[in-house]
Amino acid sequence: MSKNSKVKSKVTDARVRRTRDRLGHALLSLAHERSFDEIKVKDVIERSGVSRSAFYVHYRDTTDLFLGVVDDFFESMATHLDRSGEASERLVPARELFAHAADMRRLVGTKLETGGFPEHTGIIREHFARGIER
């Protein structure tokens, strides 16, 4: 891979990360105003300032976006524990997890109560399994 390819890849990755972050922040912001079932793709793209086509490059729908947010959260927790040299034997940063859960309560509360987001559990299991392996 040439040096220019590496630079271009980093720029592209940064652009992708910014787009995904903007969409995720828009979803969370909207979740403080209404239930998850009331949030439409149109609302997310208007709030984020991201184009409809850019949304669909990354996600199928708002549920897919939510699962991406969950996955990103657990990945960031794992990265934080690795970088901070967490010396405890804990499998999950409980304080951080519960703070995040409280933030997400309105967004996911009714969906989880009705059995929505079965993929959510799989994502959490995968991250815990990787944490145990490490």
Coordinates of C-alpha atoms in Angstrom, one line a residue:
M1 CA 0.0 0.0 0.0
S2 CA 1.4 3.4 -0.9
K3 CA 1.8 6.3 1.5
N4 CA -1.0 8.2 -0.4
S5 CA -3.3 5.2 0.0
K6 CA -2.6 5.1 3.8
V7 CA -3.3 8.9 4.1
K8 CA -6.5 8.5 2.0
S9 CA -7.6 5.6 4.1
K10 CA -7.2 7.6 7.3
V11 CA -9.1 10.5 5.9
T12 CA -11.9 8.2 4.7
D13 CA -12.0 6.5 8.1
A14 CA -12.2 9.8 9.9
R15 CA -15.0 11.0 7.6
V16 CA -16.9 7.7 8.1
R17 CA -16.4 8.0 11.9
R18 CA -17.7 11.6 11.9
T19 CA -20.7 10.6 9.9
R20 CA -21.5 7.7 12.1
D21 CA -21.0 9.8 15.2
R22 CA -23.3 12.5 13.9
L23 CA -26.0 10.0 13.2
G24 CA -25.6 8.3 16.6
H25 CA -25.7 11.6 18.4
A26 CA -28.8 12.6 16.5
L27 CA -30.6 9.4 17.4
L28 CA -29.7 9.8 21.1
S29 CA -30.8 13.4 21.1
L30 CA -34.1 12.5 19.5
A31 CA -34.5 9.7 22.1
H32 CA -34.7 12.3 24.8
E33 CA -37.7 13.8 23.1
R34 CA -39.7 10.8 22.0
S35 CA -39.9 7.0 22.1
F36 CA -37.8 4.9 19.8
D37 CA -40.8 3.8 17.7
E38 CA -41.5 7.4 16.9
I39 CA -38.1 8.2 15.5
K40 CA -37.8 7.9 11.8
V41 CA -34.8 8.0 9.5
K42 CA -36.0 11.4 8.2
D43 CA -35.8 12.7 11.8
V44 CA -32.3 11.4 12.3
I45 CA -30.9 12.8 9.0
E46 CA -32.5 16.2 9.6
R47 CA -31.1 16.4 13.2
S48 CA -27.6 15.1 12.1
G49 CA -27.3 17.2 8.9
V50 CA -26.2 14.0 7.1
S51 CA -27.7 13.2 3.7
R52 CA -30.2 10.4 3.3
S53 CA -27.8 8.5 0.9
A54 CA -25.0 8.7 3.5
F55 CA -27.3 7.3 6.2
Y56 CA -28.1 4.3 4.0
V57 CA -24.5 3.7 3.1
H58 CA -24.0 2.9 6.8
Y59 CA -27.3 1.7 8.2
R60 CA -30.5 0.0 7.0
D61 CA -32.9 1.8 9.4
T62 CA -33.1 3.3 12.9
T63 CA -32.8 -0.1 14.5
D64 CA -29.6 -0.8 12.7
L65 CA -28.3 2.6 13.7
F66 CA -29.2 1.9 17.3
L67 CA -27.3 -1.4 17.2
G68 CA -24.3 0.4 15.7
V69 CA -24.4 2.8 18.7
V70 CA -24.6 -0.1 21.1
D71 CA -21.7 -1.8 19.4
D72 CA -19.6 1.3 19.3
F73 CA -20.3 1.9 23.0
F74 CA -19.1 -1.5 24.1
E75 CA -16.1 -1.3 21.8
S76 CA -15.2 2.0 23.3
M77 CA -15.5 0.6 26.9
A78 CA -13.2 -2.3 25.9
T79 CA -10.7 0.0 24.4
H80 CA -10.8 2.3 27.4
L81 CA -10.2 -0.6 29.8
D82 CA -7.3 -1.8 27.6
R83 CA -5.7 1.6 27.4
S84 CA -6.2 2.5 31.0
G85 CA -4.5 -0.7 32.2
E86 CA -7.6 -1.6 34.3
A87 CA -6.2 -3.8 36.9
S88 CA -9.4 -5.2 38.3
E89 CA -10.9 -8.6 37.3
R90 CA -14.2 -7.0 36.3
L91 CA -15.6 -8.1 32.9
V92 CA -17.4 -4.8 32.3
P93 CA -16.9 -1.3 33.5
A94 CA -20.1 -1.4 35.6
R95 CA -20.2 2.3 36.5
E96 CA -19.9 3.4 32.9
L97 CA -22.4 0.7 31.7
F98 CA -25.1 1.8 34.2
A99 CA -24.5 5.5 33.3
H100 CA -25.0 4.7 29.7
A101 CA -28.0 2.5 30.4
A102 CA -29.7 5.3 32.3
D103 CA -29.0 7.6 29.4
M104 CA -30.5 5.1 27.0
R105 CA -33.5 4.1 29.1
R106 CA -36.1 6.2 27.2
L107 CA -34.8 5.0 23.9
V108 CA -34.8 1.3 24.6
G109 CA -37.1 0.9 27.5
T110 CA -40.3 -0.1 25.7
K111 CA -38.4 -1.9 23.0
L112 CA -36.7 -4.2 25.5
E113 CA -39.8 -4.7 27.5
T114 CA -41.6 -6.0 24.3
G115 CA -38.7 -8.2 23.3
G116 CA -37.3 -5.8 20.7
F117 CA -33.7 -5.7 19.8
P118 CA -32.8 -9.3 20.2
E119 CA -29.5 -8.4 18.4
H120 CA -28.7 -6.1 21.3
T121 CA -28.1 -9.1 23.6
G122 CA -25.8 -10.8 21.0
I123 CA -23.7 -7.7 20.7
I124 CA -23.3 -7.5 24.5
R125 CA -22.4 -11.2 24.7
E126 CA -19.8 -10.8 21.9
H127 CA -18.1 -8.0 23.8
F128 CA -18.2 -9.8 27.1
A129 CA -16.7 -12.9 25.5
R130 CA -13.8 -10.9 24.0
G131 CA -13.3 -9.2 27.4
I132 CA -13.1 -12.6 29.0
E133 CA -10.6 -13.9 26.4
R134 CA -8.4 -10.9 27.0

